[in-house]
XYZ file of C-alpha atoms in Angstrom:
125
model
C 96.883 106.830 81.617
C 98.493 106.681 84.863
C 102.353 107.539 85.157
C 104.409 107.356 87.945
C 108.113 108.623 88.338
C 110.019 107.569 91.190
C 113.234 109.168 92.261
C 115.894 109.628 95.412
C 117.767 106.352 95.423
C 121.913 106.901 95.703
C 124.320 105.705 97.735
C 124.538 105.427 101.660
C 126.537 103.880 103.887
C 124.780 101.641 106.547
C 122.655 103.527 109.586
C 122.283 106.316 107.071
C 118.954 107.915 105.737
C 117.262 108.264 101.940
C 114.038 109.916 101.515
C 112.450 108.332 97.934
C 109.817 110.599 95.760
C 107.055 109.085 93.450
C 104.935 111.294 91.500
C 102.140 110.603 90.709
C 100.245 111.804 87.238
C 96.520 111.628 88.090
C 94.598 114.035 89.487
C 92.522 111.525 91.431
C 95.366 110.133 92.536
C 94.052 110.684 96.317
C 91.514 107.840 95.565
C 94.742 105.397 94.645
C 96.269 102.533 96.921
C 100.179 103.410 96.592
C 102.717 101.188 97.641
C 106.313 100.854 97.461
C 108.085 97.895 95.955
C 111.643 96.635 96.358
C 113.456 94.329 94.485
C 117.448 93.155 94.617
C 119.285 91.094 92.536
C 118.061 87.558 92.516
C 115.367 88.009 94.615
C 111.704 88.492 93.531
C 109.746 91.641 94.315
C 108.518 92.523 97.462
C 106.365 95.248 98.935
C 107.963 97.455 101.599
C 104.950 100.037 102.333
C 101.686 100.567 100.942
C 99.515 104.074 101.920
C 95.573 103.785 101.312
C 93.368 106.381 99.712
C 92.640 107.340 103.641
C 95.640 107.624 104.591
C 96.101 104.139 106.372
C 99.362 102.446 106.163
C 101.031 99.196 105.614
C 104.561 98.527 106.077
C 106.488 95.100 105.967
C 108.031 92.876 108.986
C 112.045 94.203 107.615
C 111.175 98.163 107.429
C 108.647 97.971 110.052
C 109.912 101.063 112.841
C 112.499 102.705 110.401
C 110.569 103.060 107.053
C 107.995 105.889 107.054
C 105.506 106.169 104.280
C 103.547 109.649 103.392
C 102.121 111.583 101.054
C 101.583 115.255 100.296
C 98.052 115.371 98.429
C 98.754 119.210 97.020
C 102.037 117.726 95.116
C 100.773 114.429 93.957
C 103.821 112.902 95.695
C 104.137 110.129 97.574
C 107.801 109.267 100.193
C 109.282 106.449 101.825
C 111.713 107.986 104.178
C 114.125 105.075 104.966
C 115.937 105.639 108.029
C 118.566 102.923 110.042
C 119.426 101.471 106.319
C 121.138 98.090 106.182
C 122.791 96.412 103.473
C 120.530 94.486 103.087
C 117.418 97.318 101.857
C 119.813 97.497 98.942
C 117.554 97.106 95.860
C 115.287 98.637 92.903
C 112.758 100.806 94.530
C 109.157 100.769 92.648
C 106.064 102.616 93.317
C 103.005 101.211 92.451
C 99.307 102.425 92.230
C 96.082 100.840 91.758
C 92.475 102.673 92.030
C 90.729 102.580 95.268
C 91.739 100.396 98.015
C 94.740 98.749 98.046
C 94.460 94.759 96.725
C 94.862 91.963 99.417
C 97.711 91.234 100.084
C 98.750 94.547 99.746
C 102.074 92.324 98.629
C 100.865 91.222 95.894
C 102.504 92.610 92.752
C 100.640 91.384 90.320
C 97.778 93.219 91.775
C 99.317 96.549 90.350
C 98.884 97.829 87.110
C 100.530 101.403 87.098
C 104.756 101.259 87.561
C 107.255 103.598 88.111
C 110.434 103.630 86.134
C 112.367 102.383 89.321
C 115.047 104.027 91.848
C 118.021 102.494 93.067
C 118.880 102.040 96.512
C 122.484 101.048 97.780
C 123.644 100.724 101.172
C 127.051 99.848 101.924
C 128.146 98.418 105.210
């Protein structure tokens, strides 16, 4: 069993920076597509960044140029550093993980069977 625990959301106001954690519970997780979901109030889910098992990443059109993605191998961990936030990043941050290569569309949420609990995000203007 995979488990996933996501952290770092809070408050900031806009132009400000968060760095979000997800840990990740599986030794293998190195081999795992991981990919950071968002989702605000009345809005469906989308993905914001996605990191291969090579290290390649993905990012979305919105975060692309101030959303960095990483991950630190020895701690299991996986980031999103979100820098130049705007009101409208504010949402329920999710990371997601899936073995192997990450589904196409990396998007796709359904693709995804191993959830964090969720982190939330607010950014006031």
């Amino acid at each position: 069993q995979v488990q996933l625990v996501d952290s770092g959301g809070g408050s900031v106001q806009a132009g400000g920076s968060l760095r979000l954690s997800c840990e990740v519970s599986v030794y293998t997780y190195v081999r795992y597509c991981v990919t950071w979901f968002r989702q605000a109030p009345g809005k469906e889910r989308e993905g914001v960044a996605a990191i291969e098992p090579d290290g390649t990443t993905r990012y979305s059109d919105p975060v692309k140029g101030r959303f960095t993605i990483s991950k630190d191998n020895a701690k299991n961990t996986l980031y999103l550093l979100m820098n130049s936030l705007k009101p409208e990043d504010t949402a329920l941050y999710y990371c997601a993980s899936d073995p192997g290569r990450c589904p196409l569309p990396w998007e796709a949420s359904t693709s995804y069977n191993y959830w964090g609990q969720g982190t939330q995000v607010t950014v006031s203007s």
